[in-house]
CSV table of C-alpha atoms and ligand atoms in Angstrom, one decimal:
chain,number,residue,atom,x,y,z
A,1,MET,CA,-3.1,-74.2,171.2
A,2,PHE,CA,-0.8,-75.5,168.5
A,3,GLU,CA,-2.3,-79.0,168.7
A,4,LEU,CA,-5.7,-77.7,167.5
A,5,SER,CA,-6.6,-78.7,164.0
A,6,LEU,CA,-7.9,-76.0,161.7
A,7,ALA,CA,-11.5,-77.3,162.2
A,8,GLU,CA,-11.0,-77.2,166.0
A,9,ALA,CA,-9.5,-73.7,166.0
A,10,ARG,CA,-12.3,-72.6,163.8
A,11,ALA,CA,-14.9,-74.0,166.3
A,12,ALA,CA,-13.0,-72.3,169.2
A,13,LEU,CA,-13.0,-68.9,167.3
A,14,ARG,CA,-16.7,-69.2,166.5
A,15,ALA,CA,-17.5,-70.1,170.1
A,16,ARG,CA,-15.4,-67.0,171.1
A,17,LYS,CA,-13.2,-69.2,173.4
A,18,LEU,CA,-10.2,-67.9,171.4
A,19,SER,CA,-9.8,-64.7,169.6
A,20,ALA,CA,-8.2,-64.4,166.1
A,21,ARG,CA,-5.7,-62.0,167.6
A,22,GLU,CA,-4.6,-64.5,170.3
A,23,LEU,CA,-4.3,-67.3,167.7
A,24,THR,CA,-2.4,-65.2,165.2
A,25,THR,CA,-0.1,-63.7,167.9
A,26,ALA,CA,0.8,-67.2,169.1
A,27,TYR,CA,1.5,-68.4,165.5
A,28,LEU,CA,3.6,-65.3,164.8
A,29,GLY,CA,5.6,-65.9,167.9
A,30,ALA,CA,6.2,-69.5,166.8
A,31,VAL,CA,7.2,-68.4,163.3
A,32,GLU,CA,9.7,-66.0,164.8
A,33,GLN,CA,11.1,-68.7,167.1
A,34,LEU,CA,11.3,-71.6,164.6
A,35,ASN,CA,11.7,-70.1,161.2
A,36,PRO,CA,15.4,-69.4,161.6
A,37,GLN,CA,15.9,-73.2,161.9
A,38,LEU,CA,13.5,-74.2,159.3
A,39,ASN,CA,13.6,-71.4,156.6
A,40,ALA,CA,10.0,-72.3,155.8
A,41,TYR,CA,9.1,-68.7,155.1
A,42,ILE,CA,10.8,-66.4,152.6
A,43,THR,CA,8.8,-63.4,153.8
A,44,THR,CA,6.8,-62.9,156.9
A,45,THR,CA,4.0,-60.4,157.1
A,46,PRO,CA,3.2,-60.0,160.9
A,47,GLU,CA,1.5,-56.6,160.5
A,48,LEU,CA,-0.7,-57.7,157.7
A,49,ALA,CA,-1.5,-60.8,159.7
A,50,LEU,CA,-2.6,-58.8,162.7
A,51,THR,CA,-4.7,-56.5,160.5
A,52,HIS,CA,-6.4,-59.6,159.1
A,53,ALA,CA,-6.9,-61.0,162.6
A,54,ASP,CA,-8.5,-57.8,163.9
A,55,ALA,CA,-10.9,-57.8,161.0
A,56,ALA,CA,-11.7,-61.4,161.8
A,57,ASP,CA,-12.4,-60.6,165.4
A,58,ALA,CA,-14.6,-57.7,164.4
A,59,SER,CA,-16.7,-59.9,162.2
A,60,LEU,CA,-16.9,-62.7,164.8
A,61,ALA,CA,-18.1,-60.1,167.3
A,62,ARG,CA,-20.9,-59.2,164.9
A,63,GLY,CA,-21.8,-62.9,164.8
A,64,GLU,CA,-20.6,-63.2,161.2
A,65,HIS,CA,-18.0,-65.5,159.8
A,66,GLY,CA,-16.7,-67.0,156.6
A,67,ALA,CA,-15.3,-70.5,156.2
A,68,LEU,CA,-11.8,-69.5,157.5
A,69,THR,CA,-12.4,-66.4,159.6
A,70,GLY,CA,-9.4,-65.9,161.8
A,71,ILE,CA,-7.4,-69.0,160.6
A,72,PRO,CA,-3.6,-68.3,160.1
A,73,LEU,CA,-2.2,-69.6,156.9
A,74,ALA,CA,1.1,-69.7,155.0
A,75,ILE,CA,0.9,-68.8,151.3
A,76,LYS,CA,3.4,-70.5,148.9
A,77,ASP,CA,5.5,-67.8,147.4
A,78,LEU,CA,4.2,-68.7,143.9
A,79,PHE,CA,0.8,-67.0,144.5
A,80,ALA,CA,0.8,-63.3,143.7
A,81,THR,CA,-0.2,-61.3,146.8
A,82,LYS,CA,-1.1,-57.7,146.4
A,83,GLY,CA,1.5,-55.4,147.9
A,84,VAL,CA,3.5,-58.4,149.3
A,85,ARG,CA,6.7,-59.5,147.6
A,86,THR,CA,6.2,-62.6,145.4
A,87,THR,CA,9.5,-64.3,144.5
A,88,ALA,CA,8.8,-67.8,143.2
A,89,ALA,CA,12.0,-68.5,145.2
A,90,SER,CA,14.0,-67.0,142.2
A,91,LYS,CA,16.5,-64.2,142.1
A,92,ILE,CA,14.8,-63.0,139.0
A,93,LEU,CA,11.6,-62.2,140.9
A,94,ALA,CA,13.2,-61.2,144.2
A,95,PRO,CA,12.1,-57.5,143.8
A,96,PHE,CA,8.6,-58.2,142.4
A,97,ILE,CA,5.7,-56.8,144.4
A,98,PRO,CA,2.5,-57.7,142.5
A,99,PRO,CA,-0.2,-55.0,142.2
A,100,TYR,CA,-2.8,-57.7,142.2
A,101,GLU,CA,-4.0,-60.7,144.2
A,102,SER,CA,-4.2,-64.3,142.8
A,103,THR,CA,-7.8,-65.7,142.6
A,104,VAL,CA,-7.0,-68.5,145.1
A,105,THR,CA,-5.6,-66.1,147.7
A,106,ALA,CA,-8.4,-63.6,147.1
A,107,ASN,CA,-10.9,-66.5,147.8
A,108,LEU,CA,-9.1,-67.2,151.1
A,109,LEU,CA,-9.2,-63.6,152.1
A,110,ARG,CA,-12.9,-63.4,151.1
A,111,ASP,CA,-13.5,-66.2,153.6
A,112,GLY,CA,-11.6,-64.5,156.4
A,113,ALA,CA,-8.2,-66.1,156.4
A,114,VAL,CA,-5.1,-64.5,158.1
A,115,PHE,CA,-1.9,-64.5,156.0
A,116,LEU,CA,1.3,-65.1,158.1
A,117,GLY,CA,3.7,-64.9,155.2
A,118,LYS,CA,5.1,-66.4,152.0
A,119,ALA,CA,6.4,-69.9,152.1
A,120,ASN,CA,9.6,-71.1,150.6
A,121,LEU,CA,9.7,-73.5,147.6
A,122,ASP,CA,11.9,-74.8,144.9
A,123,GLU,CA,12.8,-72.1,142.3
A,124,PHE,CA,9.7,-71.7,140.1
A,125,ALA,CA,8.4,-74.9,141.7
A,126,MET,CA,11.0,-77.0,139.9
A,127,GLY,CA,12.2,-79.6,142.2
A,128,SER,CA,11.5,-82.3,144.8
A,129,SER,CA,13.7,-81.2,147.7
A,130,ASN,CA,13.4,-77.4,148.1
A,131,MET,CA,17.2,-77.4,147.5
A,132,THR,CA,16.8,-75.2,144.4
A,133,SER,CA,15.4,-72.1,146.2
A,134,ALA,CA,17.4,-68.9,145.7
A,135,PHE,CA,16.5,-68.2,149.3
A,136,GLY,CA,18.1,-71.3,150.8
A,137,ALA,CA,17.0,-74.8,151.6
A,138,VAL,CA,14.1,-75.6,153.9
A,139,THR,CA,14.8,-78.1,156.8
A,140,ASN,CA,12.3,-80.8,157.4
A,141,PRO,CA,11.0,-80.6,161.0
A,142,TRP,CA,11.4,-84.4,161.3
A,143,LYS,CA,14.7,-86.1,162.0
A,144,ARG,CA,15.8,-89.7,161.7
A,145,ALA,CA,15.8,-91.4,165.1
A,146,GLY,CA,19.2,-90.8,166.8
A,147,SER,CA,20.5,-88.6,164.0
A,148,ASN,CA,20.8,-84.9,163.5
A,149,THR,CA,21.2,-85.0,159.7
A,150,PRO,CA,19.1,-82.2,158.3
A,151,LEU,CA,16.5,-83.7,155.9
A,152,VAL,CA,14.7,-82.2,153.0
A,153,PRO,CA,11.0,-81.4,153.4
A,154,GLY,CA,10.3,-82.5,149.8
A,155,GLY,CA,9.4,-80.1,147.1
A,156,SER,CA,8.4,-78.0,145.5
A,157,SER,CA,6.0,-76.9,148.3
A,158,GLY,CA,8.6,-77.7,151.0
A,159,GLY,CA,8.1,-74.4,152.9
A,160,SER,CA,4.3,-74.9,153.0
A,161,ALA,CA,4.6,-78.5,154.2
A,162,ALA,CA,7.4,-77.8,156.8
A,163,ALA,CA,5.5,-74.8,158.2
A,164,VAL,CA,2.3,-76.9,158.7
A,165,ALA,CA,4.2,-79.9,160.2
A,166,ALA,CA,6.1,-77.7,162.6
A,167,ARG,CA,2.9,-75.9,163.6
A,168,ILE,CA,4.0,-72.5,162.4
A,169,ALA,CA,0.9,-72.3,160.1
A,170,LEU,CA,-2.5,-74.0,160.6
A,171,GLY,CA,-2.6,-74.8,156.9
A,172,ALA,CA,-1.0,-73.6,153.7
A,173,THR,CA,-1.5,-73.1,150.0
A,174,ALA,CA,0.6,-75.2,147.7
A,175,THR,CA,0.8,-76.1,144.0
A,176,ASP,CA,1.4,-79.3,142.2
A,177,THR,CA,2.7,-79.8,138.6
A,178,GLY,CA,4.1,-83.3,139.1
A,179,GLY,CA,3.8,-84.0,142.8
A,180,SER,CA,4.7,-80.8,144.6
A,181,ILE,CA,1.8,-80.9,147.0
A,182,ARG,CA,1.7,-84.7,147.7
A,183,GLN,CA,5.4,-85.5,148.0
A,184,PRO,CA,6.2,-82.8,150.5
A,185,ALA,CA,3.0,-83.6,152.4
A,186,ALA,CA,4.2,-87.3,152.6
A,187,PHE,CA,7.8,-86.2,153.7
A,188,CYS,CA,6.5,-84.0,156.4
A,189,GLY,CA,3.8,-86.2,157.8
A,190,ILE,CA,0.8,-84.1,156.8
A,191,ALA,CA,-2.1,-84.3,154.3
A,192,GLY,CA,-2.2,-82.5,150.9
A,193,ILE,CA,-4.5,-82.7,147.9
A,194,LYS,CA,-3.9,-81.8,144.3
A,195,PRO,CA,-7.5,-81.3,143.0
A,196,THR,CA,-8.7,-82.0,139.5
A,197,TYR,CA,-7.1,-79.8,136.9
A,198,GLY,CA,-9.4,-76.8,136.5
A,199,ARG,CA,-10.8,-77.0,140.1
A,200,CYS,CA,-8.7,-74.0,141.3
A,201,SER,CA,-8.0,-71.0,139.3
A,202,ARG,CA,-4.4,-70.6,138.0
A,203,TRP,CA,-4.9,-66.8,137.7
A,204,GLY,CA,-2.1,-65.0,139.6
A,205,VAL,CA,-0.1,-68.2,140.2
A,206,VAL,CA,3.4,-67.9,138.7
A,207,ALA,CA,3.2,-70.4,135.8
A,208,PHE,CA,5.5,-73.4,135.5
A,209,ALA,CA,3.8,-75.9,133.1
A,210,SER,CA,0.3,-74.5,132.5
A,211,SER,CA,-1.4,-77.8,131.4
A,212,LEU,CA,-0.2,-79.5,134.6
A,213,ASP,CA,-0.2,-76.8,137.3
A,214,GLN,CA,-2.9,-76.9,140.0
A,215,ALA,CA,-3.3,-75.2,143.3
A,216,GLY,CA,-4.3,-77.1,146.4
A,217,PRO,CA,-4.0,-77.1,150.2
A,218,VAL,CA,-1.7,-78.8,152.7
A,219,ALA,CA,-2.9,-79.2,156.3
A,220,ARG,CA,-2.5,-81.5,159.3
A,221,THR,CA,-5.8,-83.5,158.7
A,222,VAL,CA,-7.8,-84.6,155.7
A,223,GLU,CA,-10.8,-82.6,156.9
A,224,ASP,CA,-8.6,-79.4,157.2
A,225,CYS,CA,-7.6,-79.9,153.6
A,226,ALA,CA,-11.2,-80.3,152.6
A,227,ILE,CA,-12.2,-77.0,154.4
A,228,LEU,CA,-9.3,-75.2,152.7
A,229,LEU,CA,-10.0,-76.6,149.2
A,230,GLY,CA,-13.7,-75.5,149.6
A,231,SER,CA,-12.5,-71.9,149.9
A,232,MET,CA,-9.7,-72.1,147.3
A,233,ALA,CA,-11.8,-73.7,144.5
A,234,GLY,CA,-14.3,-72.3,142.2
A,235,PHE,CA,-14.9,-71.1,138.6
A,236,ASP,CA,-12.9,-68.0,137.5
A,237,ALA,CA,-13.5,-66.4,134.2
A,238,LYS,CA,-9.9,-65.1,134.3
A,239,ASP,CA,-8.5,-68.6,133.8
A,240,SER,CA,-9.7,-70.2,130.5
A,241,THR,CA,-9.0,-73.7,131.9
A,242,SER,CA,-11.0,-73.1,135.1
A,243,ALA,CA,-14.0,-75.5,135.3
A,244,ASP,CA,-17.5,-74.0,135.7
A,245,ILE,CA,-18.6,-76.8,138.1
A,246,ALA,CA,-20.2,-76.3,141.5
A,247,VAL,CA,-17.9,-76.7,144.5
A,248,PRO,CA,-19.4,-79.5,146.7
A,249,ASP,CA,-19.1,-79.7,150.5
A,250,PHE,CA,-15.7,-81.4,150.6
A,251,ALA,CA,-15.6,-81.5,154.4
A,252,ALA,CA,-18.9,-83.4,154.6
A,253,ALA,CA,-17.5,-86.0,152.2
A,254,CYS,CA,-14.8,-86.9,154.8
A,255,ALA,CA,-17.4,-88.5,157.0
A,256,ARG,CA,-18.9,-90.7,154.3
A,257,GLY,CA,-16.9,-93.9,154.8
A,258,VAL,CA,-15.9,-96.4,152.2
A,259,LYS,CA,-18.6,-99.1,152.5
A,260,GLY,CA,-19.4,-100.5,149.1
A,261,LEU,CA,-16.5,-98.6,147.3
A,262,ARG,CA,-14.2,-100.4,145.0
A,263,ILE,CA,-10.6,-99.5,145.4
A,264,GLY,CA,-8.1,-100.3,142.7
A,265,VAL,CA,-4.5,-101.4,143.2
A,266,PRO,CA,-2.4,-100.6,140.1
A,267,LYS,CA,0.1,-103.4,139.7
A,268,GLU,CA,2.6,-101.1,137.8
A,269,TYR,CA,3.1,-99.1,141.0
A,270,ARG,CA,5.0,-102.0,142.6
A,271,MET,CA,8.5,-100.9,141.7
A,272,ASP,CA,11.7,-102.8,141.9
A,273,GLY,CA,13.9,-101.4,144.6
A,274,MET,CA,11.0,-99.8,146.5
A,275,ALA,CA,11.6,-99.8,150.3
A,276,PRO,CA,9.9,-102.9,151.8
A,277,GLU,CA,8.3,-100.7,154.4
A,278,ILE,CA,6.5,-98.7,151.8
A,279,ASP,CA,5.1,-101.8,150.2
A,280,ALA,CA,4.1,-103.1,153.6
A,281,LEU,CA,2.3,-99.8,154.4
A,282,TRP,CA,0.5,-100.0,151.0
A,283,GLN,CA,-0.8,-103.5,151.9
A,284,GLN,CA,-1.8,-102.2,155.3
A,285,GLY,CA,-3.7,-99.4,153.7
A,286,LEU,CA,-5.6,-101.8,151.5
A,287,ALA,CA,-6.4,-104.0,154.6
A,288,TRP,CA,-7.7,-100.9,156.4
A,289,LEU,CA,-10.0,-100.1,153.5
A,290,ARG,CA,-11.2,-103.7,153.2
A,291,ASP,CA,-12.0,-103.8,157.0
A,292,ALA,CA,-14.0,-100.6,156.5
A,293,GLY,CA,-16.2,-102.2,153.9
A,294,ALA,CA,-14.4,-101.5,150.6
A,295,THR,CA,-13.7,-104.1,147.9
A,296,ILE,CA,-10.1,-104.3,146.6
A,297,VAL,CA,-9.6,-104.8,142.9
A,298,ASP,CA,-6.4,-105.3,140.9
A,299,VAL,CA,-6.1,-102.9,138.0
A,300,SER,CA,-3.5,-102.2,135.3
A,301,LEU,CA,-2.2,-98.9,134.2
A,302,PRO,CA,0.2,-100.1,131.5
A,303,HIS,CA,1.5,-96.7,130.4
A,304,THR,CA,2.6,-95.7,133.9
A,305,LYS,CA,6.2,-96.6,132.9
A,306,TYR,CA,6.3,-93.7,130.4
A,307,GLY,CA,4.9,-91.2,132.9
A,308,LEU,CA,8.2,-89.7,134.1
A,309,ALA,CA,9.8,-89.6,130.7
A,310,THR,CA,6.9,-87.8,129.1
A,311,TYR,CA,6.4,-85.5,132.1
A,312,TYR,CA,10.1,-84.4,131.7
A,313,ILE,CA,9.3,-83.4,128.1
A,314,VAL,CA,6.0,-81.7,128.5
A,315,ALA,CA,6.8,-79.8,131.8
A,316,PRO,CA,10.1,-78.3,130.5
A,317,ALA,CA,8.5,-77.5,127.1
A,318,GLU,CA,5.8,-75.5,128.8
A,319,ALA,CA,8.3,-74.0,131.3
A,320,SER,CA,10.6,-72.8,128.6
A,321,SER,CA,7.7,-70.9,127.0
A,322,ASN,CA,6.3,-69.6,130.3
A,323,LEU,CA,9.6,-68.3,131.5
A,324,ALA,CA,10.4,-66.4,128.3
A,325,ARG,CA,8.6,-63.4,129.9
A,326,TYR,CA,11.4,-62.9,132.4
A,327,ASP,CA,13.5,-60.6,130.3
A,328,GLY,CA,14.5,-57.7,132.6
A,329,VAL,CA,11.8,-55.5,131.1
A,330,ARG,CA,8.5,-56.5,132.4
A,331,TYR,CA,9.1,-58.0,135.8
A,332,GLY,CA,11.6,-58.2,138.6
A,333,ALA,CA,15.4,-58.0,138.4
A,334,ARG,CA,17.5,-56.6,135.5
A,335,SER,CA,21.2,-57.0,134.9
A,336,PRO,CA,22.5,-54.2,132.6
A,337,GLY,CA,24.2,-54.9,129.3
A,338,ARG,CA,25.7,-52.9,126.4
A,339,ASP,CA,22.5,-53.4,124.3
A,340,LEU,CA,19.1,-54.9,124.6
A,341,ILE,CA,20.2,-58.5,123.7
A,342,GLU,CA,23.1,-58.4,126.2
A,343,MET,CA,20.7,-57.1,128.8
A,344,TYR,CA,18.4,-60.0,128.2
A,345,GLU,CA,21.3,-62.5,128.4
A,346,ASN,CA,22.7,-61.0,131.5
A,347,THR,CA,19.4,-60.8,133.3
A,348,ARG,CA,18.5,-64.4,132.6
A,349,ALA,CA,22.1,-65.7,133.3
A,350,ASP,CA,22.1,-64.0,136.7
A,351,GLY,CA,18.5,-64.4,137.6
A,352,PHE,CA,17.8,-68.1,137.0
A,353,GLY,CA,19.4,-70.9,139.0
A,354,ALA,CA,20.9,-74.1,137.5
A,355,GLU,CA,17.8,-76.3,137.6
A,356,VAL,CA,15.6,-73.6,136.0
A,357,LYS,CA,18.2,-73.2,133.2
A,358,ARG,CA,18.4,-76.9,132.7
A,359,ARG,CA,14.6,-77.0,132.2
A,360,ILE,CA,14.6,-74.1,129.8
A,361,MET,CA,17.3,-75.8,127.7
A,362,ILE,CA,15.5,-79.1,127.7
A,363,GLY,CA,12.2,-77.4,126.9
A,364,THR,CA,13.7,-75.3,124.1
A,365,TYR,CA,15.3,-78.4,122.6
A,366,VAL,CA,12.2,-80.6,122.6
A,367,LEU,CA,10.2,-77.8,121.0
A,368,SER,CA,12.8,-77.0,118.3
A,369,ALA,CA,11.8,-77.5,114.7
A,370,GLY,CA,13.8,-80.6,114.1
A,371,TYR,CA,12.8,-82.4,117.3
A,372,TYR,CA,9.2,-81.3,117.9
A,373,ASP,CA,7.6,-84.4,116.4
A,374,ALA,CA,10.1,-86.8,118.0
A,375,TYR,CA,9.7,-85.5,121.5
A,376,TYR,CA,6.9,-83.1,122.3
A,377,LEU,CA,4.3,-84.5,119.9
A,378,LYS,CA,5.1,-88.1,120.9
A,379,ALA,CA,4.9,-87.2,124.6
A,380,GLN,CA,1.5,-85.6,124.1
A,381,LYS,CA,0.3,-88.9,122.4
A,382,VAL,CA,1.6,-90.9,125.3
A,383,ARG,CA,-0.1,-88.5,127.7
A,384,ALA,CA,-3.4,-89.4,126.0
A,385,LEU,CA,-2.7,-93.1,126.6
A,386,ILE,CA,-1.9,-92.5,130.3
A,387,LEU,CA,-5.3,-90.8,130.6
A,388,ARG,CA,-6.9,-93.7,128.8
A,389,ASP,CA,-5.4,-96.2,131.3
A,390,PHE,CA,-7.0,-94.2,134.2
A,391,THR,CA,-10.3,-93.8,132.4
A,392,GLU,CA,-10.5,-97.6,131.8
A,393,ALA,CA,-9.5,-98.3,135.4
A,394,PHE,CA,-12.3,-96.0,136.7
A,395,GLU,CA,-14.8,-98.1,134.8
A,396,LYS,CA,-14.0,-100.8,137.4
A,397,VAL,CA,-13.2,-98.9,140.5
A,398,ASP,CA,-14.1,-95.7,142.4
A,399,ALA,CA,-10.6,-94.7,143.5
A,400,LEU,CA,-7.0,-96.0,143.4
A,401,LEU,CA,-4.6,-96.5,146.3
A,402,THR,CA,-0.8,-96.2,145.8
A,403,PRO,CA,2.2,-95.0,147.8
A,404,THR,CA,2.9,-91.3,147.5
A,405,ALA,CA,6.7,-91.4,147.0
A,406,PRO,CA,9.2,-94.2,146.6
A,407,SER,CA,11.1,-93.2,149.8
A,408,ALA,CA,10.9,-91.2,153.0
A,409,ALA,CA,12.5,-87.8,153.4
A,410,PHE,CA,16.2,-87.9,152.4
A,411,GLY,CA,19.2,-85.8,153.6
A,412,GLN,CA,19.9,-82.3,152.3
A,413,GLY,CA,22.5,-82.6,149.6
A,414,GLU,CA,21.5,-86.3,148.8
A,415,LYS,CA,20.3,-87.2,145.3
A,416,MET,CA,21.9,-84.0,143.9
A,417,ASP,CA,24.7,-85.5,141.7
A,418,ASP,CA,22.4,-86.6,138.9
A,419,PRO,CA,19.2,-84.8,138.1
A,420,VAL,CA,17.5,-88.0,137.0
A,421,THR,CA,17.8,-89.4,140.6
A,422,MET,CA,15.9,-86.4,141.8
A,423,TYR,CA,13.3,-86.8,139.1
A,424,LEU,CA,12.6,-90.4,140.3
A,425,ASN,CA,10.9,-89.0,143.4
A,426,ASP,CA,7.9,-88.1,141.2
A,427,ILE,CA,7.3,-91.6,139.8
A,428,PHE,CA,3.9,-92.2,141.6
A,429,THR,CA,2.7,-88.6,141.3
A,430,VAL,CA,3.3,-87.4,137.8
A,431,PRO,CA,0.8,-89.7,136.0
A,432,VAL,CA,-1.9,-88.0,138.0
A,433,ASN,CA,-1.0,-84.6,136.7
A,434,MET,CA,-0.6,-85.9,133.2
A,435,ALA,CA,-4.2,-87.2,133.4
A,436,GLY,CA,-5.5,-84.1,135.3
A,437,LEU,CA,-6.9,-86.2,138.1
A,438,PRO,CA,-7.3,-85.4,141.9
A,439,GLY,CA,-4.7,-87.0,144.2
A,440,LEU,CA,-4.5,-86.8,148.0
A,441,SER,CA,-1.6,-87.9,150.2
A,442,VAL,CA,-2.4,-89.0,153.7
A,443,PRO,CA,0.2,-89.7,156.5
A,444,ALA,CA,-0.2,-93.4,157.2
A,445,GLY,CA,2.8,-94.7,159.1
A,446,LEU,CA,6.5,-94.4,159.9
A,447,ASP,CA,9.6,-96.0,158.5
A,448,ALA,CA,12.2,-97.8,160.6
A,449,ALA,CA,14.0,-94.5,161.2
A,450,GLY,CA,10.8,-92.9,162.5
A,451,LEU,CA,10.1,-90.8,159.4
A,452,PRO,CA,6.6,-90.3,158.0
A,453,LEU,CA,5.3,-92.2,154.9
A,454,GLY,CA,2.2,-91.3,152.9
A,455,LEU,CA,-0.4,-93.1,150.9
A,456,GLN,CA,-1.9,-91.6,147.8
A,457,ILE,CA,-5.6,-91.8,146.8
A,458,ILE,CA,-6.3,-91.0,143.2
A,459,GLY,CA,-9.9,-90.3,142.0
A,460,ARG,CA,-12.0,-89.6,139.0
A,461,PRO,CA,-12.0,-86.1,137.5
A,462,PHE,CA,-14.0,-83.8,139.8
A,463,ASP,CA,-14.7,-86.5,142.3
A,464,GLU,CA,-12.6,-85.1,145.1
A,465,GLU,CA,-15.4,-86.2,147.5
A,466,THR,CA,-14.7,-89.9,147.1
A,467,VAL,CA,-11.0,-89.1,147.4
A,468,PHE,CA,-11.6,-87.3,150.7
A,469,ALA,CA,-13.9,-90.1,151.9
A,470,VAL,CA,-11.2,-92.7,151.3
A,471,GLY,CA,-8.4,-90.5,152.7
A,472,ALA,CA,-10.3,-89.8,155.8
A,473,ALA,CA,-10.9,-93.6,156.3
A,474,ILE,CA,-7.2,-94.3,156.0
A,475,GLU,CA,-6.5,-91.4,158.4
A,476,ARG,CA,-8.9,-92.9,161.0
A,477,ALA,CA,-7.5,-96.4,160.6
A,478,ALA,CA,-3.9,-95.2,160.7
A,479,GLY,CA,-4.3,-93.1,163.9
A,480,PHE,CA,-1.2,-91.2,163.0
A,481,THR,CA,-0.1,-89.4,166.2
A,482,ALA,CA,3.7,-89.1,165.7
A,483,ARG,CA,5.1,-85.5,165.9
A,484,PRO,CA,8.2,-84.0,164.3
A,485,SER,CA,11.0,-83.0,166.7
A,486,ILE,CA,10.9,-79.3,165.7
A,487,ARG,CA,7.5,-77.9,166.4
A,488,ALA,CA,5.7,-75.2,168.2
A,489,GLU,CA,4.3,-76.3,171.6
A,490,GLY,CA,2.0,-74.9,174.1
B,501,LIG,N1,9.3,-82.5,141.3
B,501,LIG,C1,8.6,-82.2,140.1
B,501,LIG,C2,9.5,-81.3,139.2
B,501,LIG,O1,10.5,-81.0,139.6
B,501,LIG,C3,7.3,-81.6,140.3
B,501,LIG,C4,7.3,-80.2,140.7
B,501,LIG,C5,6.0,-79.6,140.9
B,501,LIG,O2,5.0,-80.4,141.1
B,501,LIG,N2,5.9,-78.3,140.9
B,501,LIG,O3,9.1,-80.9,138.1
C-alpha cells in the first residue's frame, strides 16, 4: 500500500478497492512506528485524520469525490490549522492554537484531504537543514551507503520532505522563500514545486519574507505534485498579492512531452567546486530532454552571482518586520518582566532561537535610517536586474534546467560553524524566488554514496504547465526507483 502514488491511491479509493479509513489507518500506524526515528511531525492528529477519512468514505459511498478525497497528507507547521496547534517550529508559538484555517489548507479540506499532522521545519522557515527547529532536528530517511551518520533532510520543509520520502504521508504542503520546497525535495529524493508568486494564497501561512514566500506541494511523483497544486492554488481576496488567474489542469500538463520546447542552460550555474556528479547529472538531464525532442540553448543570467547576497538582505529585512508581532501580547508564549518593555524583551529573548535572532538583527540593521539606501534599496534594484535576466532568457527559451542544490544531503551538525556556509545551499534556488518564478525539483539520480540528487526546472511566470511537462519528461527518463533505508513497507 505504501508504494502507491497519490494518483494510484486516489484511483483505488474511487474504485472502492481501498477505503479511506484503511489507507489512513495504515499511514497513522506508519507514523507511529517511524516518527520517533525521523521527528518529521511536531504534532500528529490521529483522531482528526480518522474523522476526515470517515467523511471521505461517506462521500465516496455516495459516488461523490473531490480531487483529494481520502488522501492522507502532512501539513507543514507553518500553515494555520483551526483548532490544531501551529508552532512554526518556534518556542514563541508553541502554545498557539489558531481559531482559523489557512486558505491553502482550507482548499485541501474542501477537496477531501485527510490531515495526519503538522510537519517539522526550521524555526519560522529560516534554514536549509531543519537544524533550527525548537522541536528538534529531522533525520533524513536516506543514509550514505555503509554509514549510519544521520543526515539532514534539507530545509526548511524538512519534515514535509522526510515524511513523504519515508512514506509516512502521501504528500505534504510546504513553503519556499529561498528554496525550502526544492532543496529538501532534492535531499530526500522526491519532487516539489514552488509555484509562481501569487499562485497560492499566503493567508494563514506564518509570514517569513512576504515578497518571497510561496506555498507549494512535495510528493513522490511530479504528477502527484500537480494534483496537489491544483487543489492548493487559486485566487484569494484575503491575500492582496494573490493572482486572479484561472488554475489550469496541471496534471494533464505532465503528459504533454517536450517535443519542440527550447530548454535554456544558464552558464552562471556552473559553479567552481560543484560536485562533479552534479554537473554530470545536469548534462545527463539535458541529454534526456534532447532525446525527447527538445532543443538545448545556452543562456546567460549575469546577475545570478548577486542572488544570494541580495536575498540575505531582502529576506531578513522583511522577516524583522514580520516578526515584530511576536511580543507576548497577541500570540503565543509570554515571559514575564517588571514592566511592559522588559516583558517584550524577555518574551523575545526566550522565544526565538539563534538563527531567528540573527535574521532579525540583520534585517533591522539593513533597514535602519543610515543604511537603508546602501543595503535594502540597492538589493531591491539588483532584484529587478535578476528578474530582467530571466525575462530576457525567456524570450529565447521555454524553461531552464539547472541543478537544485550544490550538494547532496549532509550530516546533522555539518555546515553549522559559519552561517554563510549554510546559506550557500540556496545558491541555485534563491534567484527563482527573487524573480517570483515557478521552480520544480525532480529526483534524477544518485551520488557515489547512494544519496539522491535533484534537477531544477524553472519556468515563465504562471507557466507551471511547461514546468510540469519538462519535469515529468525528466522523471520518465531518469526512472528513479531508489528507496530510502527508513520507510514504511507493506
Ligand atoms: N534556506 C533559505 C533561508 O534560510 C530559504 C528558506 C526558505 O525558503 N524558507 O532563508
